[in-house]
XYZ file of C-alpha atoms in Angstrom:
771
model
C -103.033 -11.077 150.972
C -102.272 -14.447 149.255
C -103.792 -15.187 146.015
C -104.769 -18.769 144.586
C -104.219 -17.703 141.071
C -101.508 -19.512 139.423
C -99.187 -17.406 137.626
C -96.048 -17.976 135.185
C -92.459 -17.129 136.869
C -89.327 -16.156 135.092
C -87.492 -18.830 136.842
C -85.751 -21.847 135.719
C -88.161 -24.823 134.983
C -88.126 -27.549 137.168
C -89.083 -31.064 136.221
C -93.011 -31.339 136.923
C -94.073 -33.806 139.810
C -95.675 -36.987 138.164
C -98.828 -38.153 138.827
C -99.607 -41.872 139.935
C -100.431 -42.764 136.415
C -97.455 -40.941 134.538
C -95.185 -42.655 137.388
C -96.120 -45.935 136.210
C -95.694 -45.507 132.537
C -92.271 -44.464 133.641
C -91.517 -47.475 135.368
C -92.827 -49.706 132.700
C -90.550 -47.778 130.131
C -87.523 -48.483 132.218
C -88.267 -52.075 132.347
C -88.762 -52.133 128.718
C -86.184 -52.026 126.319
C -85.899 -48.341 125.234
C -85.803 -47.064 121.847
C -82.960 -45.361 120.260
C -82.570 -41.409 119.728
C -82.508 -42.099 116.324
C -85.854 -43.600 116.155
C -87.246 -41.126 118.223
C -86.032 -38.550 116.170
C -87.761 -40.370 113.381
C -91.118 -40.766 115.015
C -91.416 -36.877 115.949
C -91.679 -35.991 111.946
C -95.042 -35.798 110.632
C -95.279 -37.712 107.657
C -97.248 -36.122 104.565
C -98.253 -39.214 103.471
C -101.541 -41.162 104.247
C -101.349 -44.992 104.429
C -104.449 -46.710 103.227
C -105.545 -50.003 104.243
C -106.465 -52.900 102.054
C -109.623 -51.860 100.304
C -110.550 -55.664 99.603
C -111.839 -56.231 103.001
C -113.393 -59.639 103.302
C -115.862 -58.909 105.610
C -117.035 -55.480 104.916
C -120.509 -56.243 105.328
C -120.309 -56.530 109.108
C -117.367 -55.033 110.434
C -114.804 -52.645 108.884
C -111.585 -52.871 110.579
C -108.544 -51.558 108.709
C -105.416 -50.586 110.405
C -104.784 -47.093 109.776
C -106.547 -43.804 109.243
C -107.146 -41.426 106.301
C -106.623 -37.773 108.143
C -108.029 -35.103 106.254
C -105.398 -33.166 107.268
C -102.840 -35.879 106.920
C -101.732 -35.693 110.547
C -101.232 -39.211 111.889
C -98.881 -40.597 114.677
C -95.645 -42.290 113.620
C -93.659 -44.970 115.350
C -92.200 -44.139 118.702
C -94.980 -42.799 120.344
C -96.586 -44.549 123.170
C -100.352 -44.698 123.296
C -102.379 -45.467 126.082
C -105.637 -47.305 126.029
C -107.483 -43.902 126.292
C -105.834 -42.590 123.319
C -103.504 -40.124 125.148
C -100.067 -39.945 123.194
C -97.184 -40.212 125.586
C -93.607 -39.547 124.655
C -90.613 -40.148 126.412
C -87.264 -38.032 126.461
C -83.874 -39.358 126.827
C -83.951 -39.484 130.567
C -87.529 -41.596 130.450
C -89.305 -38.122 131.562
C -92.864 -38.083 130.296
C -93.765 -34.952 128.597
C -97.497 -35.376 127.879
C -100.467 -33.032 129.266
C -101.034 -35.556 131.696
C -98.062 -35.685 133.195
C -98.159 -31.999 133.637
C -101.404 -31.638 134.827
C -100.204 -30.661 138.173
C -97.531 -28.167 136.893
C -99.695 -26.097 134.211
C -96.384 -23.389 133.871
C -94.682 -26.501 131.944
C -96.023 -26.708 128.265
C -95.934 -29.933 126.733
C -93.653 -29.928 123.576
C -95.401 -30.839 120.333
C -94.307 -30.942 116.876
C -95.971 -28.556 114.341
C -98.545 -30.224 112.123
C -98.437 -29.825 108.427
C -102.162 -28.412 107.779
C -102.088 -26.804 104.036
C -99.850 -28.649 101.391
C -100.621 -25.760 99.208
C -97.403 -23.671 98.394
C -98.915 -19.933 97.501
C -96.953 -18.225 94.811
C -97.894 -15.393 92.212
C -98.664 -18.187 89.545
C -101.402 -19.964 91.638
C -102.753 -16.976 93.742
C -104.471 -13.771 92.595
C -106.016 -10.896 94.488
C -109.622 -10.409 92.832
C -110.276 -7.506 94.895
C -113.355 -6.734 96.851
C -112.060 -9.171 99.700
C -111.699 -12.358 97.241
C -108.744 -14.324 96.069
C -108.467 -16.789 93.291
C -106.406 -20.203 94.246
C -104.995 -22.818 91.965
C -104.933 -26.104 93.547
C -102.591 -29.014 91.880
C -104.001 -32.397 92.108
C -103.183 -33.765 95.341
C -102.980 -30.248 97.103
C -105.250 -28.932 100.020
C -106.152 -26.075 102.237
C -107.241 -25.876 105.728
C -108.638 -22.471 106.380
C -110.018 -21.165 109.802
C -112.672 -18.620 109.728
C -115.776 -17.579 107.466
C -115.888 -17.688 103.993
C -117.709 -18.073 100.566
C -116.516 -20.837 98.097
C -116.958 -21.314 94.709
C -115.434 -23.723 92.208
C -114.613 -22.373 88.807
C -112.690 -25.346 87.243
C -111.752 -28.732 88.139
C -113.443 -30.271 91.069
C -112.760 -30.491 94.801
C -113.789 -32.339 98.018
C -114.878 -30.825 101.420
C -116.393 -32.623 104.268
C -117.326 -35.436 102.305
C -118.761 -33.584 99.264
C -117.318 -33.342 95.401
C -117.871 -29.727 94.468
C -117.969 -29.179 90.658
C -117.643 -25.997 88.638
C -120.956 -23.798 89.312
C -121.976 -20.062 89.746
C -123.198 -21.230 93.319
C -121.294 -19.862 96.458
C -121.283 -22.123 99.458
C -120.695 -20.553 102.870
C -118.158 -22.311 105.364
C -117.807 -21.913 108.995
C -114.800 -23.380 110.130
C -114.785 -22.531 113.640
C -111.589 -23.122 115.861
C -113.745 -24.950 118.217
C -114.168 -27.625 115.995
C -111.996 -29.849 113.340
C -111.552 -27.572 110.247
C -112.954 -28.650 107.062
C -110.368 -29.573 104.310
C -110.564 -28.582 100.617
C -108.446 -31.153 98.435
C -107.916 -31.424 95.043
C -107.481 -35.244 94.839
C -104.417 -36.818 93.389
C -106.405 -39.074 91.265
C -107.582 -35.869 89.396
C -105.805 -34.954 86.181
C -106.636 -31.475 85.991
C -105.981 -28.732 88.465
C -109.096 -26.922 90.321
C -109.513 -22.918 90.498
C -111.523 -21.911 93.365
C -112.531 -18.645 94.759
C -112.339 -17.725 98.317
C -114.450 -14.554 99.494
C -114.753 -12.696 102.866
C -117.993 -13.527 104.737
C -119.564 -11.133 107.147
C -122.604 -13.008 108.787
C -122.656 -11.195 112.218
C -122.010 -14.451 114.111
C -118.773 -12.924 114.754
C -120.429 -10.048 116.871
C -121.493 -12.449 119.555
C -117.970 -12.454 121.083
C -118.446 -9.293 122.677
C -121.360 -11.011 124.561
C -120.086 -14.498 125.434
C -116.518 -15.407 125.822
C -117.588 -18.817 124.487
C -117.287 -17.031 120.809
C -114.283 -15.665 121.464
C -111.169 -16.311 119.031
C -113.225 -18.629 116.793
C -112.619 -16.823 113.646
C -109.730 -14.773 111.960
C -110.206 -11.135 111.989
C -106.438 -9.871 112.829
C -104.731 -10.767 109.548
C -105.045 -11.358 105.920
C -105.592 -14.696 104.381
C -102.263 -15.952 104.364
C -101.023 -14.822 107.561
C -97.727 -13.000 108.105
C -95.796 -15.531 106.465
C -96.953 -15.086 102.885
C -98.404 -11.399 103.313
C -96.077 -10.136 100.742
C -98.013 -12.089 97.955
C -101.280 -10.330 98.688
C -100.091 -6.768 100.233
C -103.282 -4.935 99.625
C -105.591 -7.580 101.407
C -104.783 -6.794 104.983
C -108.204 -7.818 106.890
C -109.914 -11.178 106.003
C -112.430 -13.287 107.510
C -110.624 -16.331 106.908
C -107.044 -17.497 106.841
C -105.050 -20.644 105.205
C -103.125 -22.298 107.805
C -100.137 -24.022 106.625
C -98.808 -25.147 110.322
C -100.190 -25.504 113.188
C -97.948 -23.983 116.091
C -98.822 -26.189 119.177
C -96.343 -24.388 121.630
C -98.740 -23.861 124.012
C -101.989 -25.530 125.682
C -104.293 -22.784 124.257
C -103.884 -22.994 120.332
C -104.557 -26.750 119.309
C -105.809 -26.415 115.890
C -106.516 -29.512 113.993
C -108.185 -30.641 110.753
C -111.097 -32.836 110.124
C -110.273 -36.425 110.746
C -111.994 -39.056 108.692
C -110.496 -42.761 109.340
C -110.193 -44.796 106.236
C -113.123 -46.926 107.842
C -115.295 -44.239 107.469
C -114.306 -43.445 103.879
C -114.706 -47.279 102.751
C -118.420 -47.172 104.379
C -119.507 -43.636 102.724
C -118.199 -45.029 99.509
C -120.527 -48.392 99.818
C -123.322 -46.166 101.334
C -123.186 -43.838 98.252
C -123.526 -46.413 95.759
C -127.310 -47.139 94.037
C -129.424 -49.302 96.006
C -132.483 -51.081 94.977
C -134.761 -49.787 97.710
C -134.792 -46.619 99.458
C -131.988 -46.359 102.250
C -132.812 -45.513 105.826
C -129.585 -45.338 107.582
C -129.564 -45.029 111.357
C -126.497 -43.810 113.096
C -125.916 -44.568 116.825
C -123.212 -44.728 119.421
C -122.011 -43.402 122.817
C -121.362 -39.684 123.508
C -118.683 -37.828 121.528
C -117.978 -40.661 119.245
C -118.350 -38.821 116.042
C -122.137 -39.565 115.139
C -122.936 -35.917 114.159
C -119.824 -35.647 112.055
C -120.341 -38.881 110.238
C -123.960 -38.015 109.647
C -122.733 -34.780 108.099
C -120.222 -36.281 105.972
C -122.851 -38.931 104.679
C -125.487 -36.247 103.908
C -123.013 -33.994 101.956
C -121.539 -37.535 100.508
C -124.972 -38.715 99.280
C -126.098 -34.880 97.977
C -123.421 -34.314 95.653
C -122.372 -37.801 94.510
C -122.983 -38.378 90.736
C -124.179 -41.508 89.545
C -124.941 -41.714 85.593
C -124.428 -37.731 85.339
C -127.366 -37.453 88.089
C -127.083 -36.804 91.732
C -129.821 -36.903 94.717
C -131.681 -33.743 94.761
C -132.526 -34.149 98.623
C -132.366 -36.110 101.802
C -134.672 -36.576 104.790
C -132.649 -36.114 108.252
C -134.451 -37.398 111.102
C -132.534 -35.913 113.816
C -133.121 -37.261 117.332
C -130.692 -36.099 119.388
C -132.082 -33.340 121.515
C -128.915 -32.590 123.298
C -126.950 -31.849 120.145
C -129.283 -31.054 117.091
C -128.157 -30.164 113.829
C -130.670 -27.893 112.560
C -132.590 -26.773 115.556
C -132.235 -25.317 119.431
C -131.638 -27.723 121.990
C -134.564 -29.981 123.207
C -136.144 -30.280 119.762
C -136.407 -33.261 117.553
C -136.751 -32.432 114.063
C -137.361 -33.802 110.270
C -135.351 -32.002 107.884
C -135.491 -31.838 104.099
C -131.775 -31.237 103.229
C -131.156 -30.159 99.633
C -127.946 -28.403 100.234
C -124.399 -29.492 101.590
C -123.588 -28.733 105.156
C -120.438 -27.007 105.500
C -120.564 -25.438 108.980
C -121.028 -26.246 112.587
C -124.481 -26.478 114.108
C -124.230 -22.931 115.839
C -124.011 -21.669 112.550
C -127.125 -22.913 111.172
C -129.805 -23.178 114.233
C -132.648 -23.306 111.739
C -132.200 -24.538 108.195
C -131.444 -21.845 105.585
C -131.386 -21.516 101.575
C -133.424 -24.720 100.211
C -133.563 -26.832 103.094
C -136.475 -26.455 104.847
C -137.778 -27.987 108.586
C -140.689 -30.203 107.836
C -142.039 -31.039 111.326
C -140.646 -30.794 114.849
C -141.329 -31.791 118.320
C -140.018 -30.522 121.650
C -139.512 -32.767 124.549
C -138.485 -29.772 126.790
C -135.527 -31.560 127.837
C -131.785 -32.167 126.404
C -132.050 -35.827 127.415
C -134.475 -38.699 126.337
C -134.110 -39.986 129.892
C -136.893 -37.218 131.315
C -139.393 -39.111 129.381
C -138.621 -42.065 127.324
C -142.021 -42.885 126.381
C -142.837 -39.302 124.916
C -139.516 -39.511 123.184
C -140.237 -42.642 121.454
C -143.754 -41.289 120.504
C -142.565 -37.986 119.122
C -139.786 -39.839 117.157
C -142.098 -42.300 115.621
C -144.396 -39.436 114.736
C -141.836 -37.939 112.934
C -141.005 -41.072 111.124
C -144.382 -41.588 110.218
C -144.875 -38.050 109.021
C -141.841 -38.620 106.685
C -143.384 -41.694 105.462
C -146.606 -39.825 104.627
C -145.136 -37.060 102.898
C -145.311 -36.655 99.269
C -142.695 -38.425 96.703
C -140.504 -35.731 97.147
C -139.557 -36.305 100.544
C -140.575 -39.863 100.757
C -138.463 -41.516 98.251
C -135.426 -39.842 99.053
C -132.911 -41.527 101.411
C -133.443 -41.400 105.191
C -130.593 -40.629 107.727
C -131.261 -41.120 111.174
C -129.169 -39.559 113.946
C -129.490 -40.611 117.408
C -128.517 -39.475 121.078
C -125.423 -40.975 122.767
C -127.419 -42.679 125.461
C -126.635 -46.304 125.013
C -127.175 -47.871 128.291
C -129.970 -49.120 130.146
C -133.300 -47.013 129.119
C -131.216 -45.580 126.042
C -130.465 -49.195 124.492
C -133.983 -50.324 125.110
C -134.975 -47.158 122.909
C -132.407 -47.820 120.148
C -133.609 -51.448 119.976
C -137.359 -50.417 119.890
C -136.463 -47.542 117.175
C -134.762 -50.364 115.183
C -137.598 -52.797 115.301
C -140.131 -50.285 114.437
C -138.314 -48.347 111.934
C -136.459 -51.214 110.124
C -133.420 -49.231 108.857
C -131.649 -50.491 105.866
C -128.267 -50.289 107.448
C -127.518 -49.681 111.273
C -124.109 -48.069 111.994
C -122.444 -48.159 115.426
C -119.869 -45.490 116.147
C -117.275 -47.618 118.133
C -115.288 -50.521 117.911
C -114.582 -50.571 121.456
C -117.718 -51.572 122.569
C -119.202 -52.183 125.324
C -119.684 -55.511 124.305
C -123.372 -55.854 125.887
C -124.423 -52.923 123.862
C -122.882 -54.558 120.563
C -124.560 -57.779 121.443
C -127.794 -56.488 121.891
C -127.674 -54.460 118.644
C -126.510 -57.723 117.020
C -129.778 -59.243 118.080
C -132.028 -56.523 117.086
C -130.269 -56.413 113.617
C -130.468 -59.882 112.792
C -132.112 -59.127 109.279
C -130.198 -55.918 109.027
C -126.688 -55.127 108.229
C -124.718 -53.596 111.409
C -121.325 -51.728 110.690
C -119.120 -50.808 113.425
C -116.768 -48.043 112.920
C -114.212 -46.178 114.813
C -114.991 -43.186 116.806
C -113.917 -39.837 115.973
C -110.537 -39.090 117.193
C -110.560 -35.932 119.132
C -107.550 -35.413 121.406
C -108.063 -31.728 122.255
C -111.524 -30.105 122.804
C -111.923 -26.401 123.677
C -115.895 -26.712 124.353
C -117.610 -28.983 126.489
C -121.079 -30.223 125.524
C -122.794 -27.923 127.842
C -120.698 -25.054 126.104
C -121.773 -26.147 122.696
C -125.756 -26.040 123.817
C -125.028 -22.747 124.947
C -123.613 -21.523 121.890
C -126.608 -23.135 119.851
C -129.146 -21.420 121.814
C -127.237 -18.335 121.927
C -127.151 -18.201 118.025
C -130.408 -19.311 117.722
C -132.055 -16.401 119.580
C -129.626 -13.603 117.888
C -130.745 -14.659 114.399
C -132.354 -11.894 112.434
C -136.016 -13.256 112.342
C -137.253 -13.409 108.519
C -134.790 -14.273 106.328
C -134.395 -17.932 105.794
C -132.230 -18.102 102.564
C -129.229 -16.521 103.942
C -128.941 -16.336 107.783
C -127.446 -13.465 109.706
C -127.157 -12.529 113.295
C -127.908 -9.383 115.461
C -124.555 -8.362 117.670
C -127.262 -6.605 120.380
C -128.055 -7.879 123.859
C -131.233 -9.710 124.020
C -132.268 -7.110 126.951
C -131.980 -4.471 123.939
C -134.695 -5.832 121.817
C -138.364 -5.363 122.268
C -140.235 -8.353 123.534
C -143.320 -9.925 122.160
C -146.007 -9.158 124.430
C -148.346 -12.194 124.653
C -152.018 -11.390 126.155
C -152.698 -14.581 128.512
C -156.242 -13.198 129.765
C -159.352 -11.728 128.785
C -160.885 -12.213 125.388
C -159.219 -13.930 122.478
C -156.086 -14.499 124.481
C -152.519 -15.280 122.848
C -151.895 -18.568 124.416
C -153.854 -21.479 125.706
C -151.863 -21.793 128.735
C -148.544 -22.943 130.276
C -147.641 -26.642 130.504
C -144.790 -27.972 132.574
C -143.254 -31.432 131.736
C -141.407 -33.393 134.562
C -141.549 -31.589 137.817
C -144.740 -29.822 138.500
C -144.277 -26.380 140.595
C -147.390 -25.356 142.697
C -149.449 -22.354 140.992
C -148.319 -19.882 143.142
C -144.669 -20.544 141.914
C -145.145 -20.994 138.448
C -144.403 -17.463 137.570
C -141.076 -17.548 139.403
C -140.151 -20.688 137.668
C -140.880 -19.731 134.132
C -139.793 -15.969 134.432
C -136.267 -15.916 133.041
C -136.250 -19.426 131.575
C -136.913 -21.332 128.117
C -140.244 -22.306 126.933
C -141.169 -24.405 124.038
C -143.835 -22.841 121.655
C -146.233 -25.778 120.520
C -149.027 -25.539 118.026
C -152.135 -27.506 118.783
C -153.120 -28.707 115.722
C -156.438 -30.506 117.063
C -157.868 -30.360 120.676
C -157.179 -34.209 120.707
C -153.415 -33.167 121.511
C -154.376 -32.636 125.424
C -155.566 -35.614 127.145
C -159.288 -35.427 128.161
C -161.358 -37.402 130.616
C -162.362 -40.858 129.326
C -159.540 -40.450 126.465
C -157.187 -43.167 128.072
C -155.928 -45.444 125.152
C -153.226 -48.002 125.654
C -152.472 -47.724 122.091
C -152.880 -45.364 119.196
C -152.040 -45.495 115.408
C -149.472 -43.232 114.121
C -149.754 -42.163 110.574
C -151.584 -43.875 107.795
C -150.923 -47.140 105.928
C -149.048 -47.086 102.829
C -147.937 -49.423 99.942
C -144.353 -49.300 100.855
C -143.540 -52.822 101.330
C -140.142 -51.780 103.078
C -141.556 -50.257 106.178
C -144.362 -51.599 108.147
C -147.851 -50.915 107.158
C -148.835 -49.398 110.094
C -146.594 -47.988 113.064
C -148.285 -48.459 116.688
C -147.209 -46.147 119.350
C -147.843 -46.883 123.142
C -149.494 -43.807 124.536
C -147.254 -41.929 127.437
C -148.969 -43.384 130.275
C -148.246 -46.621 131.444
C -151.558 -47.012 133.218
C -154.902 -45.402 132.825
C -154.869 -41.903 133.596
C -157.406 -40.025 135.686
C -157.896 -36.180 134.614
C -158.293 -34.031 137.567
C -160.637 -30.897 136.877
C -160.224 -28.106 136.154
C -157.817 -28.947 133.472
C -156.600 -25.431 133.197
C -156.440 -23.264 136.305
C -155.399 -19.699 137.196
C -152.322 -18.855 139.089
C -153.370 -16.761 142.126
C -151.566 -13.756 141.930
C -150.825 -13.443 137.955
C -154.019 -15.216 136.636
C -151.895 -17.068 134.261
C -153.679 -20.155 132.661
C -151.688 -23.341 134.088
C -152.378 -26.974 133.039
C -153.332 -28.523 136.234
C -150.082 -29.940 137.774
C -152.292 -32.725 139.475
C -152.361 -34.412 136.121
C -148.838 -34.359 135.203
C -149.981 -34.553 131.448
C -147.814 -34.306 128.174
C -149.142 -33.103 124.914
C -149.664 -35.773 122.057
C -147.505 -35.181 119.215
C -149.578 -36.739 116.833
C -152.018 -33.630 117.018
C -149.237 -31.094 118.117
C -145.775 -29.655 116.788
C -143.446 -27.261 117.914
C -142.295 -24.036 115.977
C -139.451 -23.120 118.048
C -138.258 -21.728 121.761
C -138.619 -18.758 123.529
C -137.233 -16.696 126.200
C -139.443 -15.451 128.883
C -138.439 -11.695 129.402
C -140.862 -11.062 131.913
C -144.661 -11.086 133.172
C -146.674 -7.656 133.073
C -149.142 -8.820 135.882
C -151.324 -5.634 135.734
C -151.803 -5.642 132.123
C -152.026 -9.636 131.858
C -149.042 -9.877 129.643
C -146.265 -12.392 129.043
C -143.072 -10.877 127.291
C -141.349 -13.248 125.073
C -138.228 -13.319 123.269
C -138.022 -15.416 120.191
C -136.424 -15.533 116.548
C -139.843 -17.064 115.310
C -140.803 -15.324 112.067
C -143.971 -12.983 112.095
C -145.234 -14.822 109.083
C -145.513 -18.068 110.878
C -147.486 -16.449 114.144
C -149.760 -14.697 111.633
C -150.429 -18.118 109.917
C -151.103 -19.821 113.379
C -153.713 -17.105 114.289
C -155.117 -17.233 110.924
C -155.823 -20.742 111.012
C -157.362 -20.379 114.495
C -154.948 -22.695 116.109
C -153.972 -22.375 119.785
C -150.239 -22.056 121.168
C -149.043 -23.563 124.536
C -145.969 -22.664 126.218
C -144.101 -25.668 127.667
C -141.427 -25.493 130.697
C -139.199 -28.358 131.145
C -135.476 -29.319 131.824
C -134.065 -27.208 129.301
C -130.739 -25.542 130.122
C -131.193 -22.063 132.315
C -130.053 -19.329 130.112
C -127.331 -17.746 132.049
C -125.574 -16.282 128.957
C -128.603 -14.381 128.363
C -128.444 -12.970 131.842
C -125.035 -11.192 131.682
C -124.984 -10.826 127.712
C -125.319 -6.659 128.340
C -122.779 -6.766 131.165
C -120.183 -8.577 128.964
C -120.622 -6.288 126.003
C -120.032 -3.127 128.085
C -116.878 -4.723 129.653
C -115.519 -5.637 126.379
C -116.212 -1.973 125.268
C -114.513 -0.646 128.355
C -111.610 -2.802 127.617
C -111.344 -1.679 123.863
C -111.717 2.011 124.951
C -108.714 1.421 127.631
C -106.656 -0.223 124.545
C -107.197 2.822 122.543
C -106.089 5.367 125.135
C -102.767 3.230 126.049
C -102.177 2.975 122.257
C -101.879 -0.937 122.321
C -104.138 -1.782 119.307
C -100.658 -1.203 117.453
C -99.782 -4.511 118.550
C -102.159 -7.244 117.173
C -101.426 -11.032 118.044
C -100.974 -12.615 114.806
C -101.642 -16.437 116.038
C -105.080 -17.682 116.034
C -105.999 -19.690 119.501
C -108.450 -20.736 121.781
C -108.061 -19.964 125.220
C -110.072 -22.433 126.887
C -108.799 -21.095 130.525
C -110.271 -17.747 129.759
C -113.839 -19.385 129.231
C -113.680 -21.464 132.602
C -111.832 -18.635 134.588
C -112.868 -15.233 133.336
C -115.229 -14.344 136.305
C -113.019 -15.693 138.906
C -109.527 -14.060 137.914
C -110.360 -10.653 138.927
C -111.475 -11.944 142.157
C -108.559 -14.147 143.052
C -106.001 -11.826 141.775
C -103.695 -10.343 144.330
C -102.874 -7.347 141.878
C -105.057 -4.336 143.090
C -104.885 -2.555 139.893
C -106.368 -5.584 138.055
C -109.049 -5.703 140.658
C -109.750 -2.112 140.348
C -110.178 -2.368 136.422
C -112.483 -5.287 136.715
C -114.894 -2.963 139.090
C -114.535 -0.054 136.993
C -115.458 -2.222 133.724
C -119.275 -2.486 132.785
C -120.026 0.610 134.935
C -123.369 1.773 133.461
C -124.755 -1.758 133.429
C -128.045 -1.290 135.312
C -131.638 -2.079 134.854
C -131.101 -5.660 133.256
C -133.662 -8.242 134.344
C -132.520 -11.320 136.484
C -129.098 -9.637 137.359
C -128.017 -8.080 140.356
C -124.461 -6.494 140.312
C -122.621 -6.665 143.694
C -119.557 -4.272 143.862
C -116.699 -5.277 146.285
C -118.197 -7.362 149.264
C -121.710 -6.107 148.899
C -124.253 -8.785 149.640
C -121.387 -11.335 151.052
C -120.004 -12.075 154.361
C -116.462 -10.975 155.326
C -113.564 -13.258 153.725
C -116.158 -14.935 151.469
C -115.237 -16.141 147.901
C -116.533 -15.134 144.882
C -118.497 -17.904 143.210
C -120.388 -17.957 140.059
C -123.842 -18.653 140.684
C -125.735 -20.941 138.214
C -129.190 -21.908 138.212
C -128.984 -25.467 137.815
C -132.891 -26.462 137.715
C -132.749 -27.989 134.469
C -129.740 -30.509 134.731
C -130.139 -34.315 134.280
C -127.302 -36.666 134.866
C -128.234 -39.558 132.710
C -127.644 -39.132 128.880
C -127.869 -35.421 129.329
C -125.001 -34.745 126.913
């Protein structure tokens, strides 16, 4: 039987067939003057020095345009590398043959040769390295040296000072948890060359439980380091007793395959100049808005800016806190997808978003709203009302929050209605600075922003350079949601995760009928399913848990209003004395009765779909999201899985407030359906390795197998190897009685000759501005 699976063959490699784009580049290179081989060899070397631009830029106030980058890993392409407008580096060999990944797209067997990148400049020796025992080492960094580490670790500065992700850390007893996942650019620990003294730091093993999620989802596979010591095999003789570590210092990235791209965090020089400028003392409280296209580095720059402001010292004092207004529902920093949040940040952030789906330590959530969607395009008016309510709430808070700098992160929707939202936010919030994360336009977007910021400085910065990505935006949202639901509830000082599938966790049982029900009802944003289909719609889906602070949150007959007031006037002369927010409805709304009806079979309280209303964010707020585990019709119970702490639920019940479950266009949690099956398969494979004795051989290199993520479900079905197929059929035996999933063996449930397809419920996907 023929197979469509691509396999590597032990034969002489042939030249790959060029695409039309690659062929055009070859023709251009033949017509131009070729570079000498000496020059090409010179260009293949990676310089360890970083070229800085002229710091005396005359027009720093409007646009910062130096012509080089400050790479935290010191990896910048040199002369001799042709670059396309899309940023893909193309290098020609002596025969004019392209060797980039683009030219080899049709021949995955040919791996593009790439030079090894120098990551850590630290040279380990017995004089600057000491094993402290109990999974900790002490490292002495000389001025100018840097460390690039992958994995989870605790960091403590003993002497000197270091920089890490925009922050400057001084000696203290505090230990900072760092989550350096290979799915993102790796943080760089640096002892600045301008420092006189060296820096002594302690690196300690960190077990958070986040690594256990790998057993339940391939998205969490190969993110950390658990197969070697902290120095790898090259220098393991220096720490002979330290065999298993949760982190590993990287000295060179072996980019010899398409699945092992590790890169340090890149901070262009333009970013550093603006970060330095924004950290200077200001007469007025800063309100900085960061905007730009998708994948331009908005979240990264916001993180660097917050860390810089929190640790920057001025007159032997530093800022105690920052107010972060996160308005990106698709890629939030401190909340699950679909939420807008106002966060009081009091500690630096040294992790990926899925390492803190809720704030921990001193940082706290002030207020959150759910739009039940990953994009503002689902309901721009609701999105705008929620955003302005959070801003008004920040302004109305006590001096601890009101007087600290405000950082506003926005979604990557910069066209059409998305641009109108940005302009409206600028006009209402009146930020002190606006930062646009792209120097490549589009011109109409930049022109519109310049018109909206006539009295406000507008800075344009280059987008973040990320040549290789191992996770898509949808992958990262899945990881964020999965991390959120596997949190051990109740401990917000130090986050830790449970490695149990959600199907093995007892759910909350909420009574929805009878005396004193646990919920007021279920409301749907966007599409309104008929009452008879509500149970099937919400079963197995994500819903937002919204608290009704006042009954005015629910639109009533005769409550039509064209404009309402958010917040209360203050004496702050910088912001508007009063913010007015348009009501969600564009025309007077007629409320049909009954406002809440019962579904025919289940008797679930359901807000009348004929009204298509949304909750007013001025009188309601979200406390998290939940997964509908099931519906017990006989006992009138709805089963929910959620990490919301018990004390939060108790406080709501004691205050007499009601809860509404809001269903919308959140991603379908397909990851939750197959967690138990993935864990069973992983356990079976591990048992098989133990039987054949293959555990004696451990892969040393840390890599990220992106093909494994995308094709893990298809390989077994498409493989022509009967033994592999039989092993896949046996793997996971015993998986049964799991909700939402029916396992099919062989051709059961499929026609003869049909192909195995991965079925995805695609009810909540949107096409405009979703990521």
